[in-house]
Amino acid sequence: MFHWQEAYTLAIVFKDALDQLKPFKDFSIQIFATDLDCGAIDKAREGIFSANIAKDMSTERLNKYFVKVDRGYQVIKSIRDMVIFAQQNMIKDPPFTKIDILLCRNLLIYLTPEIQKKLIPLFHYSLNKGGFLFLGSAESVGNFTNLFKPLDLKSRIYQRLQPLIQTEPVELPTSFIPARSVVNKPANEVKNLQSLADKLILQYYSPATVLVDGKGDILYITGRTGKYLEPAAGKVNWNVFAMARKGLDYKLSDTFYKAVRQKEEVTFKNAIVINEGGPLMVEISVNPLKEPEALSGMVMIVFTDVTIPNVNQTIKATGQTSVSNKREEELERELLQTRQMWQVTGAEMQISQEEFKSSN
């Protein structure tokens, strides 16, 4: 979202601040810098500045954070490791989430008002509670004063607010809509996918809902799914199993593969998920879609909260008595999930062999 040199500059500033503050806890700082141009991304990853930077900074800082190379000065590896460069079209690609500071300076002014109105709520969605948004000198959050409050209007620095009422779901980028090759449908059928999904969801599924393909890759999201899903650490992964919160992982995959195998809706009742707000009991419904035709082959996952007052007591009753027991339970779940996936694979191979024999 900004020039690659700024990303390294920020990393150096944050490193200096941590060295001065000497916090009691270890802090891991990760900066995500994005651009549309692959060539610019490759150049940025090298982290090589021109030799002229020696005139603009002290010798002490130059020696601390740079090493001399043939083409100028290269940022040292520890600073380069703090920055991840990625190609991204913020209008079309899935957003980064759980961000503390988001800088998008002097970009909105080149976009239409309609797109700007979609991006500001998306920035709010991407930021952590109390996170900060930096915009360009000629940019603002517009009418979204319920989402951000100004901290410094002159510098265009805003802080994320928690709205009292969520008026409407965030419109996520269109990359959640699958390409034609994913669903093997003609273009004229796929172009109305989002409207068809909206209609189906509003008609049958008012809770938080996720539309995925046969592998669990997310195609479309509606409602507030943050209680059940969160982005996995590391490289962006929009697979629903990778994003499942603690307590849902093996339950979600077991229900999913069972529904796909049986080609009918399967529900897992009273699953307990752990999130920042504490334990929560939820019902998971997985429905392989057959109609409308444009959605055929996709899978709808619906999360419905179950109102039970004594969730904490329920967790205690399950026997989580020691760290060793917890680890044993996790290993058993992983083993069960692996066995189930092998069973599904074996069944698919058997069906393929039978179809091959019958064709001969």
mmCIF file of C-alpha atoms in Angstrom:
data_model
loop_
_atom_site.group_PDB
_atom_site.id
_atom_site.type_symbol
_atom_site.label_atom_id
_atom_site.label_comp_id
_atom_site.label_asym_id
_atom_site.label_seq_id
_atom_site.Cartn_x
_atom_site.Cartn_y
_atom_site.Cartn_z
ATOM 1 C CA MET A 1 0.000 0.000 0.000
ATOM 2 C CA PHE A 2 3.072 2.252 0.128
ATOM 3 C CA HIS A 3 6.594 2.558 -1.271
ATOM 4 C CA TRP A 4 8.771 -0.385 -0.281
ATOM 5 C CA GLN A 5 11.428 1.873 1.291
ATOM 6 C CA GLU A 6 8.814 3.118 3.769
ATOM 7 C CA ALA A 7 8.214 -0.455 4.947
ATOM 8 C CA TYR A 8 11.865 -0.876 5.953
ATOM 9 C CA THR A 9 11.905 2.606 7.467
ATOM 10 C CA LEU A 10 8.959 1.655 9.673
ATOM 11 C CA ALA A 11 10.701 -1.570 10.701
ATOM 12 C CA ILE A 12 13.794 0.400 11.733
ATOM 13 C CA VAL A 13 11.694 2.924 13.676
ATOM 14 C CA PHE A 14 9.856 0.156 15.533
ATOM 15 C CA LYS A 15 13.152 -1.610 16.283
ATOM 16 C CA ASP A 16 14.648 1.607 17.697
ATOM 17 C CA ALA A 17 11.539 2.163 19.837
ATOM 18 C CA LEU A 18 11.700 -1.366 21.273
ATOM 19 C CA ASP A 19 15.406 -0.976 22.033
ATOM 20 C CA GLN A 20 14.658 2.213 23.959
ATOM 21 C CA LEU A 21 11.563 0.974 25.805
ATOM 22 C CA LYS A 22 13.030 -2.443 26.670
ATOM 23 C CA PRO A 23 9.610 -4.046 27.279
ATOM 24 C CA PHE A 24 9.279 -6.844 29.814
ATOM 25 C CA LYS A 25 7.708 -9.160 27.254
ATOM 26 C CA ASP A 26 9.133 -10.171 23.908
ATOM 27 C CA PHE A 27 7.380 -8.466 21.010
ATOM 28 C CA SER A 28 7.192 -9.922 17.545
ATOM 29 C CA ILE A 29 6.640 -7.213 14.934
ATOM 30 C CA GLN A 30 5.492 -8.184 11.456
ATOM 31 C CA ILE A 31 4.938 -5.639 8.696
ATOM 32 C CA PHE A 32 2.934 -6.582 5.590
ATOM 33 C CA ALA A 33 3.668 -4.404 2.555
ATOM 34 C CA THR A 34 1.654 -4.878 -0.628
ATOM 35 C CA ASP A 35 1.788 -3.748 -4.227
ATOM 36 C CA LEU A 36 0.135 -4.616 -7.542
ATOM 37 C CA ASP A 37 3.427 -4.899 -9.423
ATOM 38 C CA CYS A 38 5.345 -8.213 -9.176
ATOM 39 C CA GLY A 39 8.550 -6.494 -10.300
ATOM 40 C CA ALA A 40 8.254 -3.939 -7.523
ATOM 41 C CA ILE A 41 7.729 -6.734 -4.999
ATOM 42 C CA ASP A 42 10.873 -8.587 -6.155
ATOM 43 C CA LYS A 43 12.909 -5.388 -5.930
ATOM 44 C CA ALA A 44 11.515 -4.610 -2.491
ATOM 45 C CA ARG A 45 12.486 -8.022 -1.105
ATOM 46 C CA GLU A 46 16.131 -7.350 -1.954
ATOM 47 C CA GLY A 47 16.066 -4.325 0.338
ATOM 48 C CA ILE A 48 18.848 -2.486 -1.512
ATOM 49 C CA PHE A 49 18.920 1.324 -1.192
ATOM 50 C CA SER A 50 20.987 3.615 -3.380
ATOM 51 C CA ALA A 51 24.342 4.826 -2.093
ATOM 52 C CA ASN A 52 22.852 8.312 -1.612
ATOM 53 C CA ILE A 53 21.237 7.282 1.675
ATOM 54 C CA ALA A 54 24.624 7.745 3.323
ATOM 55 C CA LYS A 55 24.065 11.516 2.990
ATOM 56 C CA ASP A 56 20.654 11.401 4.688
ATOM 57 C CA MET A 57 21.389 9.461 7.891
ATOM 58 C CA SER A 58 23.971 9.252 10.612
ATOM 59 C CA THR A 59 26.948 6.934 10.263
ATOM 60 C CA GLU A 60 25.838 5.140 13.426
ATOM 61 C CA ARG A 61 22.414 4.261 12.014
ATOM 62 C CA LEU A 62 23.861 3.369 8.614
ATOM 63 C CA ASN A 63 26.309 0.895 10.160
ATOM 64 C CA LYS A 64 23.652 -0.512 12.492
ATOM 65 C CA TYR A 65 20.982 -1.310 9.914
ATOM 66 C CA PHE A 66 22.735 -1.514 6.522
ATOM 67 C CA VAL A 67 25.605 -3.349 4.867
ATOM 68 C CA LYS A 68 27.536 -2.062 1.821
ATOM 69 C CA VAL A 69 26.896 -3.961 -1.414
ATOM 70 C CA ASP A 70 27.756 -3.364 -5.081
ATOM 71 C CA ARG A 71 24.544 -1.446 -5.846
ATOM 72 C CA GLY A 72 24.428 0.617 -2.681
ATOM 73 C CA TYR A 73 23.362 -0.382 0.852
ATOM 74 C CA GLN A 74 21.265 -3.420 1.771
ATOM 75 C CA VAL A 75 19.041 -3.574 4.849
ATOM 76 C CA ILE A 76 20.345 -6.147 7.337
ATOM 77 C CA LYS A 77 18.584 -9.521 7.458
ATOM 78 C CA SER A 78 16.937 -9.043 10.882
ATOM 79 C CA ILE A 79 15.115 -5.948 9.557
ATOM 80 C CA ARG A 80 14.248 -7.610 6.225
ATOM 81 C CA ASP A 81 12.718 -10.510 8.163
ATOM 82 C CA MET A 82 10.328 -8.073 9.862
ATOM 83 C CA VAL A 83 8.743 -7.181 6.501
ATOM 84 C CA ILE A 84 6.664 -9.484 4.288
ATOM 85 C CA PHE A 85 6.061 -8.222 0.769
ATOM 86 C CA ALA A 86 3.103 -9.597 -1.168
ATOM 87 C CA GLN A 87 1.298 -8.841 -4.401
ATOM 88 C CA GLN A 88 -2.225 -7.717 -3.601
ATOM 89 C CA ASN A 89 -5.099 -5.897 -5.245
ATOM 90 C CA MET A 90 -6.936 -4.482 -2.264
ATOM 91 C CA ILE A 91 -10.119 -4.091 -4.311
ATOM 92 C CA LYS A 92 -10.244 -7.748 -5.393
ATOM 93 C CA ASP A 93 -8.038 -9.800 -3.043
ATOM 94 C CA PRO A 94 -8.821 -11.041 0.496
ATOM 95 C CA PRO A 95 -7.733 -8.536 3.158
ATOM 96 C CA PHE A 96 -5.125 -9.054 5.852
ATOM 97 C CA THR A 97 -6.691 -9.225 9.315
ATOM 98 C CA LYS A 98 -5.726 -8.772 12.974
ATOM 99 C CA ILE A 99 -3.669 -5.681 12.104
ATOM 100 C CA ASP A 100 -2.682 -3.113 14.736
ATOM 101 C CA ILE A 101 -1.665 -0.312 12.350
ATOM 102 C CA LEU A 102 -2.856 0.105 8.755
ATOM 103 C CA LEU A 103 -1.197 2.653 6.448
ATOM 104 C CA CYS A 104 -2.947 3.478 3.182
ATOM 105 C CA ARG A 105 -1.703 6.909 2.211
ATOM 106 C CA ASN A 106 -2.515 8.710 -1.052
ATOM 107 C CA LEU A 107 -4.308 5.796 -2.688
ATOM 108 C CA LEU A 108 -7.990 6.487 -1.992
ATOM 109 C CA ILE A 109 -7.805 9.763 -3.904
ATOM 110 C CA TYR A 110 -7.286 7.754 -7.114
ATOM 111 C CA LEU A 111 -10.349 5.561 -6.523
ATOM 112 C CA THR A 112 -14.022 6.242 -7.170
ATOM 113 C CA PRO A 113 -16.247 7.318 -4.245
ATOM 114 C CA GLU A 114 -18.115 3.995 -4.521
ATOM 115 C CA ILE A 115 -14.929 1.982 -3.986
ATOM 116 C CA GLN A 116 -13.810 4.283 -1.172
ATOM 117 C CA LYS A 117 -17.096 3.603 0.632
ATOM 118 C CA LYS A 118 -16.378 -0.130 0.425
ATOM 119 C CA LEU A 119 -12.740 0.109 1.531
ATOM 120 C CA ILE A 120 -13.223 2.099 4.758
ATOM 121 C CA PRO A 121 -15.450 -0.620 6.354
ATOM 122 C CA LEU A 122 -12.957 -3.185 5.058
ATOM 123 C CA PHE A 123 -10.143 -1.346 6.865
ATOM 124 C CA HIS A 124 -12.265 -1.455 10.018
ATOM 125 C CA TYR A 125 -12.739 -5.211 9.521
ATOM 126 C CA SER A 126 -8.972 -5.727 9.098
ATOM 127 C CA LEU A 127 -7.903 -3.804 12.207
ATOM 128 C CA ASN A 128 -7.771 -5.100 15.756
ATOM 129 C CA LYS A 129 -9.857 -3.391 18.425
ATOM 130 C CA GLY A 130 -8.372 0.059 19.008
ATOM 131 C CA GLY A 131 -6.147 -0.231 15.921
ATOM 132 C CA PHE A 132 -4.869 2.795 13.998
ATOM 133 C CA LEU A 133 -5.504 3.918 10.409
ATOM 134 C CA PHE A 134 -3.187 6.339 8.589
ATOM 135 C CA LEU A 135 -4.528 8.050 5.454
ATOM 136 C CA GLY A 136 -3.100 10.619 3.053
ATOM 137 C CA SER A 137 -3.345 14.375 3.616
ATOM 138 C CA ALA A 138 -6.245 14.696 1.148
ATOM 139 C CA GLU A 139 -8.137 11.626 2.397
ATOM 140 C CA SER A 140 -10.575 10.897 5.215
ATOM 141 C CA VAL A 141 -12.964 8.230 6.495
ATOM 142 C CA GLY A 142 -15.893 10.217 5.117
ATOM 143 C CA ASN A 143 -19.220 9.460 6.782
ATOM 144 C CA PHE A 144 -17.903 6.401 8.646
ATOM 145 C CA THR A 145 -17.505 8.293 11.917
ATOM 146 C CA ASN A 146 -19.113 5.336 13.700
ATOM 147 C CA LEU A 147 -16.151 3.174 12.661
ATOM 148 C CA PHE A 148 -13.202 5.535 13.254
ATOM 149 C CA LYS A 149 -12.460 8.541 15.422
ATOM 150 C CA PRO A 150 -9.814 11.125 14.482
ATOM 151 C CA LEU A 151 -6.702 11.306 16.669
ATOM 152 C CA ASP A 152 -4.902 13.882 14.542
ATOM 153 C CA LEU A 153 -6.967 15.373 11.710
ATOM 154 C CA LYS A 154 -4.025 17.267 10.221
ATOM 155 C CA SER A 155 -1.964 14.082 9.950
ATOM 156 C CA ARG A 156 -5.042 11.990 9.042
ATOM 157 C CA ILE A 157 -4.565 9.503 11.886
ATOM 158 C CA TYR A 158 -7.679 7.617 13.027
ATOM 159 C CA GLN A 159 -8.452 4.993 15.656
ATOM 160 C CA ARG A 160 -10.814 2.071 15.198
ATOM 161 C CA LEU A 161 -14.081 2.232 17.124
ATOM 162 C CA GLN A 162 -16.344 -0.639 18.094
ATOM 163 C CA PRO A 163 -19.763 0.324 16.675
ATOM 164 C CA LEU A 164 -22.694 -0.121 19.036
ATOM 165 C CA ILE A 165 -24.779 -1.613 16.236
ATOM 166 C CA GLN A 166 -23.466 -3.453 13.184
ATOM 167 C CA THR A 167 -25.755 -1.990 10.541
ATOM 168 C CA GLU A 168 -24.760 -4.295 7.691
ATOM 169 C CA PRO A 169 -22.148 -6.986 6.955
ATOM 170 C CA VAL A 170 -18.799 -5.974 5.514
ATOM 171 C CA GLU A 171 -18.648 -6.411 1.755
ATOM 172 C CA LEU A 172 -15.525 -8.507 1.266
ATOM 173 C CA PRO A 173 -13.541 -8.363 -2.003
ATOM 174 C CA THR A 174 -14.863 -10.226 -5.015
ATOM 175 C CA SER A 175 -12.082 -12.825 -4.920
ATOM 176 C CA PHE A 176 -14.314 -14.742 -2.530
ATOM 177 C CA ILE A 177 -16.398 -15.438 -5.613
ATOM 178 C CA PRO A 178 -14.868 -18.492 -7.331
ATOM 179 C CA ALA A 179 -13.443 -18.367 -10.819
ATOM 180 C CA ARG A 180 -15.164 -20.286 -13.594
ATOM 181 C CA SER A 181 -12.556 -23.074 -13.482
ATOM 182 C CA VAL A 182 -13.388 -23.811 -9.853
ATOM 183 C CA VAL A 183 -17.037 -24.618 -10.427
ATOM 184 C CA ASN A 184 -16.880 -25.524 -14.113
ATOM 185 C CA LYS A 185 -19.798 -23.244 -14.968
ATOM 186 C CA PRO A 186 -20.243 -20.915 -17.956
ATOM 187 C CA ALA A 187 -19.339 -17.283 -17.313
ATOM 188 C CA ASN A 188 -22.924 -16.078 -17.675
ATOM 189 C CA GLU A 189 -23.958 -18.390 -14.826
ATOM 190 C CA VAL A 190 -21.070 -17.544 -12.503
ATOM 191 C CA LYS A 191 -21.392 -13.768 -12.773
ATOM 192 C CA ASN A 192 -24.537 -13.836 -10.623
ATOM 193 C CA LEU A 193 -22.969 -16.107 -8.000
ATOM 194 C CA GLN A 194 -22.814 -13.479 -5.267
ATOM 195 C CA SER A 195 -26.459 -12.437 -5.691
ATOM 196 C CA LEU A 196 -27.561 -16.078 -5.720
ATOM 197 C CA ALA A 197 -25.544 -16.793 -2.582
ATOM 198 C CA ASP A 198 -26.990 -13.730 -0.847
ATOM 199 C CA LYS A 199 -30.521 -14.780 -1.732
ATOM 200 C CA LEU A 200 -29.994 -18.330 -0.508
ATOM 201 C CA ILE A 201 -28.317 -17.218 2.728
ATOM 202 C CA LEU A 202 -30.978 -14.643 3.556
ATOM 203 C CA GLN A 203 -33.719 -17.151 2.832
ATOM 204 C CA TYR A 204 -32.393 -20.094 4.795
ATOM 205 C CA TYR A 205 -29.357 -19.114 6.857
ATOM 206 C CA SER A 206 -29.506 -16.003 8.994
ATOM 207 C CA PRO A 207 -26.516 -16.958 11.259
ATOM 208 C CA ALA A 208 -22.841 -16.584 10.307
ATOM 209 C CA THR A 209 -22.332 -18.507 7.075
ATOM 210 C CA VAL A 210 -19.385 -19.545 4.939
ATOM 211 C CA LEU A 211 -19.531 -20.815 1.354
ATOM 212 C CA VAL A 212 -16.596 -23.100 0.453
ATOM 213 C CA ASP A 213 -15.531 -25.410 -2.345
ATOM 214 C CA GLY A 214 -15.013 -29.167 -2.002
ATOM 215 C CA LYS A 215 -11.582 -28.651 -0.419
ATOM 216 C CA GLY A 216 -12.771 -26.166 2.191
ATOM 217 C CA ASP A 217 -11.338 -23.064 0.481
ATOM 218 C CA ILE A 218 -13.518 -20.064 1.320
ATOM 219 C CA LEU A 219 -15.460 -18.544 -1.565
ATOM 220 C CA TYR A 220 -17.862 -16.231 0.240
ATOM 221 C CA ILE A 221 -18.580 -15.075 3.804
ATOM 222 C CA THR A 222 -21.591 -13.401 5.346
ATOM 223 C CA GLY A 223 -22.283 -12.450 8.941
ATOM 224 C CA ARG A 224 -19.791 -12.173 11.803
ATOM 225 C CA THR A 225 -17.667 -15.321 11.639
ATOM 226 C CA GLY A 226 -14.866 -14.035 13.874
ATOM 227 C CA LYS A 227 -16.118 -16.060 16.851
ATOM 228 C CA TYR A 228 -15.519 -19.287 14.939
ATOM 229 C CA LEU A 229 -12.784 -18.517 12.406
ATOM 230 C CA GLU A 230 -9.534 -16.561 12.524
ATOM 231 C CA PRO A 231 -6.659 -16.206 10.042
ATOM 232 C CA ALA A 232 -3.876 -18.717 10.635
ATOM 233 C CA ALA A 233 -0.397 -17.420 11.457
ATOM 234 C CA GLY A 234 2.056 -17.056 8.581
ATOM 235 C CA LYS A 235 1.175 -16.928 4.894
ATOM 236 C CA VAL A 236 -2.420 -15.945 4.185
ATOM 237 C CA ASN A 237 -4.537 -19.122 4.053
ATOM 238 C CA TRP A 238 -8.258 -18.853 3.310
ATOM 239 C CA ASN A 239 -9.035 -22.504 3.998
ATOM 240 C CA VAL A 240 -11.836 -22.929 6.529
ATOM 241 C CA PHE A 241 -10.044 -25.776 8.348
ATOM 242 C CA ALA A 242 -6.870 -23.718 8.756
ATOM 243 C CA MET A 243 -8.943 -20.813 10.113
ATOM 244 C CA ALA A 244 -11.084 -22.821 12.550
ATOM 245 C CA ARG A 245 -10.668 -21.646 16.141
ATOM 246 C CA LYS A 246 -9.555 -23.935 18.952
ATOM 247 C CA GLY A 247 -12.166 -26.568 19.681
ATOM 248 C CA LEU A 248 -13.710 -26.590 16.197
ATOM 249 C CA ASP A 249 -10.876 -27.962 14.056
ATOM 250 C CA TYR A 250 -11.474 -31.718 14.068
ATOM 251 C CA LYS A 251 -15.232 -31.335 14.650
ATOM 252 C CA LEU A 252 -15.583 -29.095 11.614
ATOM 253 C CA SER A 253 -13.503 -31.315 9.320
ATOM 254 C CA ASP A 254 -15.280 -34.485 10.494
ATOM 255 C CA THR A 255 -18.712 -32.949 9.850
ATOM 256 C CA PHE A 256 -17.597 -31.501 6.521
ATOM 257 C CA TYR A 257 -16.236 -34.739 5.047
ATOM 258 C CA LYS A 258 -19.195 -36.710 6.345
ATOM 259 C CA ALA A 259 -21.617 -34.307 4.627
ATOM 260 C CA VAL A 260 -19.624 -34.372 1.369
ATOM 261 C CA ARG A 261 -19.441 -38.160 1.436
ATOM 262 C CA GLN A 262 -23.151 -38.621 2.176
ATOM 263 C CA LYS A 263 -24.148 -35.713 -0.109
ATOM 264 C CA GLU A 264 -26.605 -34.439 2.479
ATOM 265 C CA GLU A 265 -26.692 -31.940 5.331
ATOM 266 C CA VAL A 266 -24.894 -33.033 8.520
ATOM 267 C CA THR A 267 -25.026 -31.174 11.842
ATOM 268 C CA PHE A 268 -22.617 -31.289 14.776
ATOM 269 C CA LYS A 269 -24.403 -30.178 17.943
ATOM 270 C CA ASN A 270 -22.991 -28.549 21.073
ATOM 271 C CA ALA A 271 -19.422 -28.000 19.880
ATOM 272 C CA ILE A 272 -17.380 -25.807 22.221
ATOM 273 C CA VAL A 273 -15.165 -23.144 20.653
ATOM 274 C CA ILE A 274 -12.621 -21.050 22.549
ATOM 275 C CA ASN A 275 -12.163 -17.416 21.522
ATOM 276 C CA GLU A 276 -11.184 -14.091 23.114
ATOM 277 C CA GLY A 277 -14.613 -13.803 24.759
ATOM 278 C CA GLY A 278 -14.260 -17.194 26.454
ATOM 279 C CA PRO A 279 -15.894 -20.550 25.698
ATOM 280 C CA LEU A 280 -18.904 -20.629 23.411
ATOM 281 C CA MET A 281 -21.229 -23.470 22.469
ATOM 282 C CA VAL A 282 -22.120 -23.638 18.797
ATOM 283 C CA GLU A 283 -23.956 -25.837 16.331
ATOM 284 C CA ILE A 284 -22.210 -26.530 13.009
ATOM 285 C CA SER A 285 -24.327 -27.377 9.956
ATOM 286 C CA VAL A 286 -22.652 -28.454 6.724
ATOM 287 C CA ASN A 287 -24.814 -28.625 3.605
ATOM 288 C CA PRO A 288 -23.490 -29.752 0.170
ATOM 289 C CA LEU A 289 -25.472 -27.619 -2.259
ATOM 290 C CA LYS A 290 -27.337 -29.056 -5.231
ATOM 291 C CA GLU A 291 -29.329 -25.995 -6.165
ATOM 292 C CA PRO A 292 -29.468 -23.368 -7.471
ATOM 293 C CA GLU A 293 -27.458 -24.843 -10.319
ATOM 294 C CA ALA A 294 -24.780 -22.115 -10.198
ATOM 295 C CA LEU A 295 -23.941 -23.123 -6.595
ATOM 296 C CA SER A 296 -24.016 -26.875 -7.216
ATOM 297 C CA GLY A 297 -20.856 -28.574 -5.950
ATOM 298 C CA MET A 298 -20.216 -25.966 -3.260
ATOM 299 C CA VAL A 299 -20.696 -26.425 0.464
ATOM 300 C CA MET A 300 -22.517 -24.120 2.881
ATOM 301 C CA ILE A 301 -21.254 -24.058 6.493
ATOM 302 C CA VAL A 302 -23.508 -22.398 9.077
ATOM 303 C CA PHE A 303 -22.501 -21.534 12.651
ATOM 304 C CA THR A 304 -25.361 -21.102 15.138
ATOM 305 C CA ASP A 305 -24.783 -20.110 18.767
ATOM 306 C CA VAL A 306 -26.377 -22.395 21.354
ATOM 307 C CA THR A 307 -27.684 -20.570 24.423
ATOM 308 C CA ILE A 308 -26.455 -22.569 27.400
ATOM 309 C CA PRO A 309 -25.519 -20.634 30.555
ATOM 310 C CA ASN A 310 -23.004 -23.081 32.039
ATOM 311 C CA VAL A 311 -20.510 -23.506 29.226
ATOM 312 C CA ASN A 312 -17.565 -23.241 31.644
ATOM 313 C CA GLN A 313 -18.990 -26.071 33.737
ATOM 314 C CA THR A 314 -19.489 -28.140 30.604
ATOM 315 C CA ILE A 315 -15.815 -27.700 29.732
ATOM 316 C CA LYS A 316 -14.740 -28.723 33.244
ATOM 317 C CA ALA A 317 -16.935 -31.808 33.033
ATOM 318 C CA THR A 318 -15.135 -32.998 29.897
ATOM 319 C CA GLY A 319 -12.108 -33.853 31.987
ATOM 320 C CA GLN A 320 -9.510 -31.255 31.062
ATOM 321 C CA THR A 321 -7.557 -31.878 34.259
ATOM 322 C CA SER A 322 -3.923 -31.539 33.247
ATOM 323 C CA VAL A 323 -1.610 -30.388 30.513
ATOM 324 C CA SER A 324 -0.736 -33.988 29.658
ATOM 325 C CA ASN A 325 -4.419 -34.900 29.270
ATOM 326 C CA LYS A 326 -4.962 -31.922 26.991
ATOM 327 C CA ARG A 327 -2.042 -32.982 24.803
ATOM 328 C CA GLU A 328 -3.323 -36.566 24.678
ATOM 329 C CA GLU A 329 -6.752 -35.311 23.591
ATOM 330 C CA GLU A 330 -5.196 -33.164 20.857
ATOM 331 C CA LEU A 331 -3.147 -36.116 19.558
ATOM 332 C CA GLU A 332 -6.209 -38.379 19.584
ATOM 333 C CA ARG A 333 -8.186 -35.791 17.636
ATOM 334 C CA GLU A 334 -5.423 -35.362 15.072
ATOM 335 C CA LEU A 335 -5.174 -39.137 14.682
ATOM 336 C CA LEU A 336 -8.952 -39.427 14.275
ATOM 337 C CA GLN A 337 -8.982 -36.660 11.673
ATOM 338 C CA THR A 338 -6.149 -38.329 9.729
ATOM 339 C CA ARG A 339 -7.953 -41.682 9.765
ATOM 340 C CA GLN A 340 -11.170 -40.080 8.556
ATOM 341 C CA MET A 341 -9.412 -38.302 5.703
ATOM 342 C CA TRP A 342 -7.764 -41.597 4.670
ATOM 343 C CA GLN A 343 -11.163 -43.289 4.768
ATOM 344 C CA VAL A 344 -12.626 -40.616 2.493
ATOM 345 C CA THR A 345 -9.670 -40.917 0.110
ATOM 346 C CA GLY A 346 -9.953 -44.722 0.108
ATOM 347 C CA ALA A 347 -13.662 -44.570 -0.612
ATOM 348 C CA GLU A 348 -13.112 -42.175 -3.488
ATOM 349 C CA MET A 349 -10.408 -44.446 -4.950
ATOM 350 C CA GLN A 350 -12.704 -47.459 -4.653
ATOM 351 C CA ILE A 351 -15.511 -45.627 -6.451
ATOM 352 C CA SER A 352 -13.114 -44.572 -9.200
ATOM 353 C CA GLN A 353 -11.904 -48.154 -9.646
ATOM 354 C CA GLU A 354 -15.465 -49.469 -9.849
ATOM 355 C CA GLU A 355 -16.372 -46.812 -12.422
ATOM 356 C CA PHE A 356 -13.273 -47.742 -14.439
ATOM 357 C CA LYS A 357 -14.170 -51.446 -14.360
ATOM 358 C CA SER A 358 -17.758 -50.758 -15.403
ATOM 359 C CA SER A 359 -16.593 -48.609 -18.309
ATOM 360 C CA ASN A 360 -14.544 -51.539 -19.630
#
